[in-house]
């Protein structure tokens, strides 16, 4: 559909149901899940393993054909841990997998189909026994990872840095640096003295932010009717 045809009250019901689903079914799967997580299509979020924590005001976007997957492995000599900070954005298809430790700072953003792992999963010469080739990964605050980028084991990415779409990061990235390519190499520096707006800015006054979101829904959806939504759902036209 070209437009949102749901009536305002139906969208509010959908939001309430999503909040209930997140708190009742998803929150118990985390070691910690912070305040006001905003998770689109939460039934398509896959959380596997222990020791997974996420800070406040996270945005996680899922689709039925492009799920976000966050996984830790646990076993003999292995106890994976993933810690994600506050105000982060995780887009569809992102896969974060830890056999050792992955730490992601505040205000980090992941475009669609990113991949982060702290292990090669099998050795070069011993391909029978997995998980013996791990090394922790850390993304400092305000890192932006582009579409389809891959971050390999043992990598640290400095504050404010950007990983370009499709890049494969095999070595540390300094702060305030843009890297691109395979293997990723620096292509540009970011001015650390220039004022930078981070995602946390949206939540300086969270009540005001969520009230504004609700007011926007009221403005755009208040004229939508239930009967028209039913008609569009069952008998859509090319003008819808």
XYZ file of N, CA and C in Angstrom:
720
model
N 0.835 -1.194 0.000
C 0.000 0.000 0.000
C 0.881 1.260 0.000
N 0.401 2.270 -0.694
C 1.151 3.514 -0.751
C 0.971 4.343 0.515
N -0.129 4.102 1.237
C -0.441 4.892 2.421
C -0.765 3.965 3.595
N -0.726 4.553 4.780
C -1.158 3.842 6.000
C -2.659 4.048 6.149
N -3.424 2.953 6.042
C -4.885 3.051 6.072
C -5.486 2.664 7.416
N -4.666 2.202 8.343
C -5.221 1.816 9.636
C -5.788 3.030 10.363
N -6.904 2.872 11.039
C -7.365 3.933 11.935
C -6.394 4.109 13.099
N -6.430 5.273 13.689
C -5.518 5.579 14.800
C -5.661 4.568 15.931
N -6.897 4.206 16.286
C -7.090 3.315 17.435
C -6.493 1.932 17.160
N -6.516 1.486 15.892
C -5.926 0.191 15.584
C -4.413 0.225 15.718
N -3.814 1.318 15.303
C -2.365 1.416 15.474
C -1.998 1.451 16.939
N -2.783 2.162 17.759
C -2.517 2.190 19.196
C -2.632 0.782 19.796
N -3.640 0.016 19.363
C -3.775 -1.351 19.842
C -2.569 -2.196 19.441
N -2.104 -1.985 18.208
C -0.938 -2.726 17.735
C 0.295 -2.383 18.562
N 0.472 -1.107 18.886
C 1.615 -0.684 19.704
C 1.525 -1.298 21.097
N 0.335 -1.289 21.681
C 0.159 -1.877 23.017
C 0.454 -3.375 22.994
N -0.023 -4.058 21.947
C 0.240 -5.493 21.851
C 1.737 -5.756 21.697
N 2.425 -4.946 20.893
C 3.866 -5.106 20.706
C 4.596 -4.912 22.030
N 4.224 -3.888 22.792
C 4.855 -3.641 24.081
C 4.636 -4.831 25.019
N 3.408 -5.363 25.026
C 3.126 -6.538 25.864
C 3.972 -7.725 25.422
N 4.052 -7.963 24.116
C 4.814 -9.101 23.602
C 6.290 -8.982 23.993
N 6.846 -7.788 23.836
C 8.257 -7.583 24.175
C 8.498 -7.846 25.657
N 7.639 -7.276 26.513
C 7.846 -7.428 27.959
C 7.582 -8.852 28.437
N 6.601 -9.519 27.836
C 6.191 -10.835 28.330
C 7.011 -11.973 27.734
N 7.351 -11.872 26.450
C 8.009 -12.986 25.768
C 9.496 -12.741 25.489
N 9.880 -11.512 25.194
C 11.272 -11.257 24.828
C 12.143 -10.872 26.016
N 11.642 -9.998 26.874
C 12.468 -9.499 27.972
C 13.073 -10.627 28.814
N 12.336 -11.699 29.121
C 12.944 -12.774 29.921
C 14.112 -13.485 29.228
N 14.274 -13.297 27.927
C 15.368 -13.946 27.219
C 16.693 -13.181 27.347
N 16.635 -11.972 27.865
C 17.827 -11.146 28.028
C 18.319 -11.184 29.469
N 19.617 -11.048 29.627
C 20.148 -10.780 30.959
C 19.675 -9.411 31.426
N 19.620 -8.463 30.483
C 19.076 -7.136 30.783
C 18.568 -6.533 29.486
N 17.380 -5.942 29.541
C 16.821 -5.162 28.434
C 16.312 -3.864 29.026
N 16.845 -2.742 28.544
C 16.601 -1.442 29.159
C 15.213 -0.876 28.898
N 15.088 0.401 29.196
C 13.808 1.097 29.108
C 13.354 1.267 27.668
N 12.041 1.142 27.447
C 11.345 1.495 26.215
C 12.002 0.948 24.952
N 12.242 -0.355 24.867
C 12.729 -0.888 23.600
C 11.657 -0.740 22.528
N 12.057 -0.331 21.350
C 11.138 -0.210 20.222
C 11.529 -1.263 19.194
N 10.756 -2.329 19.160
C 11.096 -3.487 18.342
C 9.983 -3.705 17.325
N 10.319 -3.542 16.053
C 9.367 -3.766 14.974
C 9.320 -5.249 14.661
N 8.106 -5.798 14.563
C 7.916 -7.230 14.296
C 8.704 -8.085 15.291
N 8.409 -7.958 16.577
C 9.224 -8.631 17.605
C 9.202 -10.146 17.510
N 8.170 -10.724 16.900
C 8.145 -12.185 16.771
C 9.251 -12.699 15.850
N 9.818 -11.798 15.058
C 10.888 -12.196 14.145
C 12.278 -11.898 14.683
N 12.366 -11.461 15.935
C 13.662 -11.279 16.579
C 14.081 -12.594 17.216
N 15.274 -13.082 16.861
C 15.768 -14.344 17.398
C 16.876 -14.084 18.415
N 16.623 -14.458 19.666
C 17.597 -14.352 20.750
C 17.959 -15.763 21.173
N 19.237 -16.102 21.068
C 19.688 -17.454 21.387
C 20.865 -17.382 22.351
N 20.749 -18.057 23.488
C 21.850 -18.125 24.426
C 21.689 -17.215 25.626
N 22.716 -17.251 26.477
C 22.737 -16.496 27.730
C 23.592 -15.235 27.568
N 23.625 -14.429 28.626
C 24.557 -13.299 28.746
C 24.398 -12.275 27.624
N 23.156 -11.958 27.295
C 22.871 -10.948 26.280
C 22.174 -9.784 26.969
N 22.751 -8.599 26.862
C 22.152 -7.420 27.487
C 22.137 -6.257 26.509
N 21.071 -5.443 26.610
C 20.889 -4.272 25.755
C 20.430 -3.119 26.640
N 20.946 -1.920 26.363
C 20.621 -0.738 27.155
C 19.268 -0.128 26.809
N 19.106 1.132 27.161
C 17.828 1.826 27.029
C 17.574 2.288 25.597
N 16.282 2.359 25.235
C 15.796 2.998 24.006
C 16.431 2.410 22.749
N 16.554 1.100 22.717
C 17.059 0.453 21.511
C 15.957 0.413 20.453
N 16.349 0.517 19.182
C 15.447 0.319 18.051
C 15.920 -0.905 17.285
N 15.069 -1.926 17.185
C 15.400 -3.140 16.438
C 14.313 -3.353 15.390
N 14.733 -3.418 14.132
C 13.805 -3.547 13.014
C 13.933 -4.939 12.416
N 12.822 -5.673 12.363
C 12.815 -7.033 11.820
C 11.820 -7.127 10.674
N 12.002 -8.145 9.874
C 11.021 -8.535 8.882
C 10.918 -10.047 8.879
N 9.799 -10.611 8.439
C 9.660 -12.076 8.433
C 10.695 -12.766 7.559
N 11.194 -12.064 6.535
C 12.200 -12.644 5.653
C 13.593 -12.090 5.918
N 13.739 -11.281 6.958
C 15.031 -10.638 7.245
C 15.126 -10.367 8.740
N 15.380 -11.403 9.508
C 15.335 -11.327 10.955
C 16.651 -10.813 11.537
N 16.558 -10.127 12.660
C 17.738 -9.835 13.482
C 18.000 -11.048 14.365
N 19.260 -11.485 14.377
C 19.646 -12.652 15.183
C 20.795 -12.269 16.107
N 20.612 -12.499 17.400
C 21.635 -12.225 18.406
C 21.873 -13.524 19.163
N 23.110 -14.037 19.097
C 23.383 -15.392 19.574
C 24.666 -15.439 20.382
N 24.627 -16.130 21.511
C 25.843 -16.468 22.246
C 25.957 -17.982 22.343
N 27.208 -18.451 22.308
C 27.486 -19.876 22.427
C 28.051 -20.179 23.807
N 27.660 -21.329 24.330
C 28.072 -21.715 25.671
C 28.448 -23.185 25.685
N 29.562 -23.523 26.297
C 29.980 -24.905 26.355
C 31.315 -25.026 27.051
N 32.006 -26.128 26.853
C 33.273 -26.379 27.496
C 34.296 -25.321 27.084
N 34.797 -24.568 28.074
C 35.782 -23.524 27.804
C 35.240 -22.360 27.029
N 33.927 -22.162 27.025
C 33.315 -21.136 26.183
C 32.067 -20.603 26.880
N 31.980 -19.294 26.984
C 30.817 -18.679 27.623
C 30.584 -17.320 26.965
N 29.961 -17.322 25.813
C 29.781 -16.111 25.019
C 28.980 -15.042 25.739
N 29.307 -13.778 25.428
C 28.641 -12.635 26.053
C 28.485 -11.522 25.030
N 27.318 -10.912 24.992
C 27.058 -9.764 24.118
C 26.463 -8.653 24.966
N 27.081 -7.494 24.891
C 26.572 -6.315 25.590
C 26.417 -5.179 24.593
N 25.192 -4.685 24.459
C 24.862 -3.607 23.528
C 24.402 -2.412 24.349
N 24.928 -1.231 24.044
C 24.638 -0.044 24.825
C 23.262 0.541 24.556
N 23.067 1.766 25.033
C 21.787 2.458 24.887
C 21.729 3.230 23.568
N 20.508 3.514 23.128
C 20.218 4.367 21.959
C 20.704 3.757 20.649
N 20.834 2.456 20.571
C 21.353 1.825 19.361
C 20.224 1.522 18.373
N 20.591 1.441 17.097
C 19.677 1.085 16.018
C 20.218 -0.168 15.334
N 19.379 -1.198 15.259
C 19.765 -2.459 14.634
C 18.748 -2.769 13.540
N 19.204 -2.809 12.301
C 18.321 -2.929 11.148
C 18.139 -4.391 10.729
N 17.164 -4.658 9.849
C 16.838 -6.041 9.476
C 18.034 -6.828 8.946
N 18.072 -8.100 9.303
C 19.089 -8.999 8.804
C 20.408 -8.962 9.538
N 20.553 -8.095 10.533
C 21.812 -8.026 11.280
C 21.993 -9.282 12.126
N 23.207 -9.797 12.118
C 23.533 -11.033 12.831
C 24.740 -10.771 13.727
N 24.550 -10.906 15.046
C 25.613 -10.685 16.023
C 25.800 -11.989 16.795
N 26.999 -12.578 16.700
C 27.226 -13.904 17.273
C 28.529 -13.930 18.047
N 28.480 -14.375 19.306
C 29.655 -14.361 20.184
C 29.900 -15.722 20.806
N 31.154 -16.181 20.699
C 31.615 -17.328 21.477
C 32.475 -16.861 22.645
N 32.964 -15.622 22.563
C 33.758 -15.023 23.641
C 33.039 -13.769 24.138
N 33.267 -12.622 23.489
C 32.643 -11.385 23.961
C 32.563 -10.366 22.831
N 31.387 -9.772 22.693
C 31.177 -8.646 21.781
C 30.572 -7.515 22.601
N 31.245 -6.363 22.604
C 30.768 -5.194 23.337
C 30.499 -4.078 22.329
N 29.297 -3.519 22.383
C 28.870 -2.459 21.471
C 28.454 -1.269 22.321
N 29.019 -0.112 22.038
C 28.781 1.072 22.852
C 27.435 1.727 22.593
N 27.246 2.901 23.187
C 26.012 3.665 23.020
C 25.963 4.312 21.635
N 24.737 4.558 21.165
C 24.488 5.336 19.940
C 24.999 4.671 18.669
N 25.255 3.378 18.712
C 25.737 2.691 17.507
C 24.568 2.388 16.561
N 24.875 2.366 15.262
C 23.857 2.125 14.248
C 24.328 1.025 13.302
N 23.422 0.096 13.001
C 23.709 -0.988 12.080
C 22.685 -0.966 10.960
N 23.145 -0.802 9.735
C 22.258 -0.905 8.590
C 21.896 -2.371 8.363
N 21.113 -2.637 7.330
C 20.616 -3.992 7.104
C 21.749 -4.962 6.780
N 21.558 -6.204 7.228
C 22.409 -7.344 6.858
C 23.863 -7.206 7.301
N 24.107 -6.552 8.418
C 25.454 -6.518 8.991
C 25.740 -7.848 9.693
N 27.036 -8.168 9.796
C 27.449 -9.415 10.433
C 28.635 -9.124 11.350
N 28.511 -9.528 12.615
C 29.595 -9.359 13.579
C 29.797 -10.693 14.291
N 31.028 -11.180 14.296
C 31.336 -12.425 14.997
C 32.726 -12.316 15.608
N 32.896 -12.941 16.767
C 34.188 -12.896 17.454
C 34.968 -14.192 17.283
N 34.617 -14.989 16.274
C 35.280 -16.276 16.067
C 35.342 -16.610 14.582
N 36.352 -17.401 14.215
C 36.393 -17.991 12.878
C 35.593 -19.287 12.830
N 35.197 -19.774 14.008
C 34.337 -20.940 14.197
C 35.048 -22.268 13.930
N 36.024 -22.298 13.045
C 36.830 -23.512 12.849
C 38.266 -23.096 12.568
N 39.213 -23.925 13.001
C 40.611 -23.641 12.759
C 41.023 -23.941 11.324
N 42.170 -23.426 10.944
C 42.679 -23.670 9.600
C 43.045 -25.136 9.420
N 43.700 -25.731 10.438
C 44.189 -27.099 10.307
C 43.314 -28.113 11.027
N 42.609 -27.661 12.072
C 41.681 -28.552 12.771
C 40.264 -28.050 12.514
N 39.612 -28.641 11.580
C 38.278 -28.191 11.188
C 37.177 -29.052 11.798
N 37.567 -29.891 12.729
C 36.598 -30.751 13.410
C 36.069 -30.078 14.666
N 36.972 -29.479 15.439
C 36.589 -28.894 16.716
C 36.428 -27.382 16.559
N 35.203 -26.864 16.767
C 34.966 -25.426 16.596
C 35.332 -24.625 17.842
N 35.238 -23.296 17.675
C 35.305 -22.344 18.792
C 36.677 -22.247 19.456
N 37.747 -22.690 18.809
C 39.071 -22.558 19.401
C 39.841 -21.377 18.803
N 39.146 -20.555 18.058
C 39.814 -19.446 17.367
C 38.981 -18.184 17.558
N 38.776 -17.798 18.834
C 37.946 -16.644 19.162
C 38.802 -15.509 19.718
N 38.307 -14.297 19.513
C 38.944 -13.117 20.085
C 37.905 -12.008 20.129
N 37.787 -11.333 21.254
C 36.679 -10.422 21.502
C 36.641 -9.260 20.507
N 35.455 -8.712 20.331
C 35.194 -7.582 19.432
C 34.619 -6.440 20.257
N 35.034 -5.221 19.951
C 34.467 -4.053 20.634
C 34.222 -2.924 19.643
N 33.010 -2.367 19.699
C 32.667 -1.157 18.965
C 32.458 -0.057 20.001
N 33.239 0.991 19.925
C 33.099 2.102 20.856
C 31.820 2.886 20.554
N 31.551 3.937 21.314
C 30.316 4.702 21.170
C 30.205 5.330 19.777
N 28.967 5.374 19.288
C 28.604 6.148 18.098
C 29.251 5.617 16.820
N 29.444 4.314 16.734
C 29.938 3.688 15.506
C 28.758 3.427 14.576
N 28.984 3.630 13.269
C 27.962 3.410 12.249
C 28.485 2.355 11.291
N 27.735 1.240 11.181
C 28.128 0.131 10.319
C 27.173 0.074 9.131
N 27.719 0.167 7.929
C 26.901 0.254 6.732
C 26.343 -1.085 6.272
N 25.471 -1.004 5.283
C 24.729 -2.150 4.770
C 25.670 -3.288 4.349
N 25.416 -4.472 4.888
C 26.138 -5.656 4.483
C 27.583 -5.734 4.936
N 28.010 -4.842 5.819
C 29.396 -4.879 6.300
C 29.599 -6.060 7.249
N 30.852 -6.517 7.321
C 31.196 -7.647 8.184
C 32.372 -7.256 9.077
N 32.234 -7.552 10.374
C 33.273 -7.236 11.348
C 33.771 -8.546 11.936
N 35.050 -8.793 11.783
C 35.635 -10.088 12.142
C 36.214 -10.070 13.550
N 36.677 -11.219 13.995
C 37.141 -11.407 15.368
C 38.337 -10.493 15.680
N 38.446 -10.124 16.958
C 39.597 -9.389 17.442
C 39.653 -7.930 17.053
N 38.575 -7.397 16.487
C 38.570 -6.025 15.979
C 38.027 -5.062 17.031
N 38.658 -3.897 17.144
C 38.120 -2.772 17.914
C 37.901 -1.611 16.960
N 36.715 -1.026 17.001
C 36.389 0.124 16.147
C 36.213 1.337 17.049
N 36.962 2.397 16.767
C 36.990 3.562 17.629
C 35.741 4.420 17.550
N 35.604 5.298 18.517
C 34.429 6.156 18.663
C 34.183 6.984 17.407
N 32.916 7.083 17.009
C 32.423 7.902 15.893
C 32.770 7.349 14.516
N 33.499 6.261 14.429
C 33.943 5.779 13.125
C 32.804 5.151 12.335
N 33.008 5.062 11.019
C 32.004 4.552 10.088
C 32.621 3.432 9.265
N 31.885 2.327 9.163
C 32.265 1.227 8.291
C 31.359 1.286 7.072
N 31.939 1.479 5.894
C 31.138 1.654 4.682
C 30.409 0.368 4.317
N 29.365 0.516 3.510
C 28.577 -0.632 3.062
C 29.470 -1.658 2.376
N 29.262 -2.918 2.731
C 29.977 -4.002 2.098
C 31.405 -4.211 2.557
N 31.897 -3.381 3.461
C 33.280 -3.512 3.922
C 33.442 -4.756 4.794
N 34.662 -5.295 4.787
C 35.003 -6.415 5.655
C 36.162 -5.973 6.536
N 35.888 -5.839 7.827
C 36.852 -5.270 8.769
C 37.616 -6.401 9.446
N 38.920 -6.459 9.212
C 39.769 -7.498 9.789
C 40.789 -6.939 10.768
N 40.930 -5.597 10.810
C 41.903 -4.967 11.704
C 41.242 -3.795 12.426
N 41.863 -3.363 13.517
C 41.322 -2.257 14.305
C 41.132 -1.009 13.452
N 40.091 -0.238 13.810
C 39.790 1.029 13.138
C 39.958 2.149 14.168
N 40.784 3.153 13.893
C 40.947 4.259 14.849
C 39.650 5.053 15.000
N 39.576 5.832 16.053
C 38.432 6.721 16.249
C 38.357 7.734 15.106
N 37.123 8.191 14.814
C 36.894 9.265 13.842
C 37.471 8.946 12.462
N 37.232 7.709 12.023
C 37.770 7.254 10.753
C 36.681 6.538 9.956
N 36.640 6.772 8.647
C 35.761 6.034 7.745
C 36.598 4.998 7.010
N 36.163 3.734 7.049
C 36.873 2.671 6.344
C 35.954 2.043 5.307
N 36.553 1.522 4.233
C 35.788 0.902 3.159
C 36.646 -0.168 2.502
N 35.981 -1.094 1.813
C 36.692 -2.083 1.016
C 36.859 -3.421 1.687
N 37.528 -4.333 0.975
C 37.808 -5.687 1.448
C 39.262 -6.028 1.128
N 40.116 -6.063 2.171
C 39.838 -5.723 3.578
C 39.675 -4.221 3.747
N 38.931 -3.822 4.782
C 38.623 -2.411 4.989
C 39.881 -1.596 5.290
N 39.967 -0.429 4.646
C 41.077 0.492 4.856
C 40.541 1.907 5.032
N 41.265 2.761 5.754
C 40.807 4.137 5.947
C 40.706 4.894 4.616
N 39.593 5.608 4.449
C 39.411 6.427 3.240
C 39.167 7.896 3.578
N 38.830 8.181 4.838
C 38.531 9.565 5.204
C 38.555 9.692 6.717
N 38.893 10.899 7.194
C 38.846 11.177 8.626
C 37.648 12.061 8.944
N 37.117 11.882 10.146
C 36.003 12.690 10.644
C 36.558 13.739 11.586
N 36.091 14.959 11.442
C 36.572 16.058 12.283
C 36.028 15.895 13.698
N 36.867 15.586 14.682
C 36.373 15.351 16.045
C 35.913 16.632 16.740
N 36.292 17.784 16.184
C 35.918 19.048 16.814
C 34.575 19.573 16.326
N 34.047 18.965 15.275
C 32.763 19.416 14.753
C 31.621 18.820 15.571
N 30.627 19.624 15.862
C 29.498 19.168 16.668
C 28.785 18.012 15.971
N 28.518 16.961 16.719
C 27.884 15.770 16.167
C 26.619 15.451 16.952
N 25.508 15.291 16.250
C 24.257 14.896 16.883
C 24.189 13.373 16.933
N 23.968 12.835 18.106
C 23.894 11.399 18.298
C 22.452 10.987 18.577
N 22.180 9.699 18.474
C 20.812 9.212 18.648
C 20.250 9.524 20.034
N 21.109 9.645 21.019
C 20.638 9.941 22.369
C 19.916 11.282 22.441
N 20.197 12.161 21.465
C 19.554 13.478 21.462
C 18.029 13.352 21.362
N 17.558 12.330 20.643
C 16.111 12.150 20.488
C 15.428 11.846 21.816
N 16.194 11.301 22.762
C 15.597 10.816 24.011
C 16.006 11.653 25.220
N 16.451 12.882 24.980
C 16.769 13.754 26.113
C 15.543 13.973 26.982
N 14.387 14.073 26.341
C 13.117 14.157 27.053
C 12.219 13.059 26.483
N 12.350 11.833 26.978
C 11.657 10.703 26.343
C 10.140 10.842 26.332
N 9.562 11.401 27.389
C 8.105 11.577 27.402
C 7.661 12.486 26.263
N 8.411 13.547 26.039
C 8.090 14.473 24.955
C 8.252 13.786 23.600
N 9.295 12.979 23.453
C 9.538 12.271 22.192
C 8.375 11.340 21.863
N 7.968 10.509 22.816
C 6.902 9.548 22.549
C 5.552 10.242 22.390
N 5.363 11.349 23.078
C 4.135 12.127 22.885
C 4.086 12.688 21.466
N 5.208 13.185 20.965
C 5.258 13.693 19.594
C 4.961 12.596 18.577
N 5.511 11.390 18.830
C 5.232 10.275 17.921
C 3.739 9.967 17.896
N 3.112 10.000 19.056
C 1.683 9.737 19.128
C 0.882 10.837 18.438
N 1.290 12.071 18.608
C 0.590 13.173 17.959
C 0.694 13.095 16.438
N 1.837 12.642 15.941
C 1.978 12.454 14.494
C 1.014 11.379 13.992
N 0.886 10.298 14.740
C -0.068 9.260 14.352
C -1.495 9.809 14.343
N -1.832 10.570 15.350
C -3.173 11.161 15.395
C -3.415 12.052 14.184
N -2.424 12.855 13.829
C -2.569 13.796 12.720
C -2.780 13.063 11.397
N -2.002 12.023 11.155
C -2.050 11.349 9.860
C -3.115 10.265 9.767
N -3.542 9.704 10.901
C -4.430 8.547 10.864
C -5.836 8.824 11.350
N -6.062 9.973 11.945
C -7.350 10.205 12.607
C -8.532 10.167 11.648
N -8.298 10.448 10.352
C -9.391 10.432 9.376
C -9.612 9.043 8.767
N -8.720 8.130 9.048
C -8.898 6.768 8.531
C -10.052 6.076 9.244
N -10.844 5.340 8.486
C -11.989 4.645 9.064
C -11.756 3.134 9.061
N -12.428 2.476 9.968
C -12.311 1.028 10.057
C -12.797 0.357 8.787
N -13.926 0.829 8.253
C -14.494 0.183 7.067
C -13.591 0.354 5.854
N -12.979 1.503 5.714
C -12.075 1.688 4.579
C -10.835 0.807 4.725
N -10.332 0.667 5.955
C -9.179 -0.219 6.193
C -9.524 -1.660 5.832
N -10.736 -2.117 6.211
C -11.165 -3.464 5.851
C -11.251 -3.606 4.335
N -11.819 -2.595 3.672
C -11.935 -2.633 2.209
C -10.564 -2.694 1.548
N -9.632 -1.864 2.027
C -8.282 -1.848 1.452
C -7.582 -3.182 1.683
N -7.795 -3.776 2.868
C -7.141 -5.051 3.188
C -7.665 -6.178 2.318
N -8.980 -6.212 2.096
C -9.574 -7.307 1.351
C -9.669 -7.070 -0.146
N -9.861 -5.800 -0.520
C -10.061 -5.472 -1.930
C -9.241 -4.255 -2.322
N -7.909 -4.382 -2.306
C -7.050 -3.215 -2.589
C -7.177 -2.757 -4.035
N -6.973 -1.462 -4.220
C -6.968 -0.857 -5.547
C -5.590 -0.275 -5.811
N -5.314 0.028 -7.073
C -4.014 0.604 -7.392
C -3.879 2.044 -6.931
N -4.968 2.629 -6.433
C -4.910 3.985 -5.898
C -4.682 3.997 -4.390
N -4.661 2.819 -3.779
C -4.496 2.743 -2.325
C -3.026 2.879 -1.923
